[in-house]
């Protein structure tokens, strides 16, 4: 035995590349191409750095209150953390302490398996069909919890409230997490179901629709009991997670609904334009309810298109994984970035 045998053995999550050079088009991490609300700029500029002397509000009082008001909930139903990744990892710790496996689709947010491995949570993945649809009936089996991203990633497919309800009906004895990272781009939120199911937890992020990936803000919504379990998990790890600047910036973002809606509208319009351009070039793709597309070309390999676009300084995402290695995940950029992408693809596909 060596101490080396005791080191962590885990295949970590791999994020989209962040090249150090300037002047490239980055469509590989589902970031928003537009800046955050001007109110966020203001909040950061006017932030009194003297306040950094003190610890931040441990339970994000102001931010939680703003989110609760926005969502029509009470503060005891909201928990804020350092991005959804932080919130989800606390959810896994707080909710999944059963010996039975937790269930999630084989094609979904790939952090799920990483957390299960590191937290030693048993899990079972269930096949999505050939069109990447999740079959709710598959989730009617014994389990220690369920995790569904809706809309799903990287497939971009959004499902209706009935689908989530079917899963909840079959799973009254375990916690069901619905990850709504992309819901603002045209998905259907499960928030109305919170009143009916106290075992439902919904997570959201400021990284995509609120253009604040660099700030690290996310939140969970659920029954008071689930939220209390999240606080217990958080306070056992680190009692002060979200810093004061991020809390102030988050409140400013929530309070600027007009800007939020106008940014989303622009992204959706560009998404629809790019979808039809891609289909015209021989790509097939599901209708997207997100800020990205999941496209496959009939003739050209995804890996080769990926490499070609990279040589043209356009970064998209290609996953070298079973069932999806023939596809590209393309984030919706600005209109001019999208024009450059379309131009490059047209040159390649002749
Ligand atoms: C981006 C993303 C998240 C995490 O977002 P954070 O930046 O950690 O807030 C969670 N789930 C899905 C499906 C995502 O795509």
PDB file of C-alpha atoms in Angstrom, residues 7 14 43 51 58 108 111 114 134 155 189 233 240 251 257 289 291 308 318 347:
ATOM      1  CA  UNK A   7      -5.874   9.491  -3.569  1.00  0.00           C
ATOM      2  CA  UNK A  14     -14.682  18.547 -18.309  1.00  0.00           C
ATOM      3  CA  UNK A  43     -24.620  47.318  -8.266  1.00  0.00           C
ATOM      4  CA  UNK A  51     -18.442  45.978   3.642  1.00  0.00           C
ATOM      5  CA  UNK A  58     -24.872  33.400   5.624  1.00  0.00           C
ATOM      6  CA  UNK A 108     -28.022  14.418 -19.492  1.00  0.00           C
ATOM      7  CA  UNK A 111     -21.940  16.318 -13.591  1.00  0.00           C
ATOM      8  CA  UNK A 114     -19.238  12.908 -11.009  1.00  0.00           C
ATOM      9  CA  UNK A 134     -36.948  10.592 -21.686  1.00  0.00           C
ATOM     10  CA  UNK A 155     -30.193  17.468 -26.126  1.00  0.00           C
ATOM     11  CA  UNK A 189     -41.217  25.418 -15.287  1.00  0.00           C
ATOM     12  CA  UNK A 233     -25.740  20.254   4.264  1.00  0.00           C
ATOM     13  CA  UNK A 240     -20.689  31.345   4.145  1.00  0.00           C
ATOM     14  CA  UNK A 251     -30.522  41.073  -6.448  1.00  0.00           C
ATOM     15  CA  UNK A 257     -37.188  42.014 -15.602  1.00  0.00           C
ATOM     16  CA  UNK A 289     -36.016  25.020 -25.736  1.00  0.00           C
ATOM     17  CA  UNK A 291     -29.775  28.607 -25.733  1.00  0.00           C
ATOM     18  CA  UNK A 308     -12.573  22.619 -38.849  1.00  0.00           C
ATOM     19  CA  UNK A 318     -18.231  17.949 -29.324  1.00  0.00           C
ATOM     20  CA  UNK A 347     -17.673  26.897 -46.879  1.00  0.00           C
TER      21      UNK A 347
END
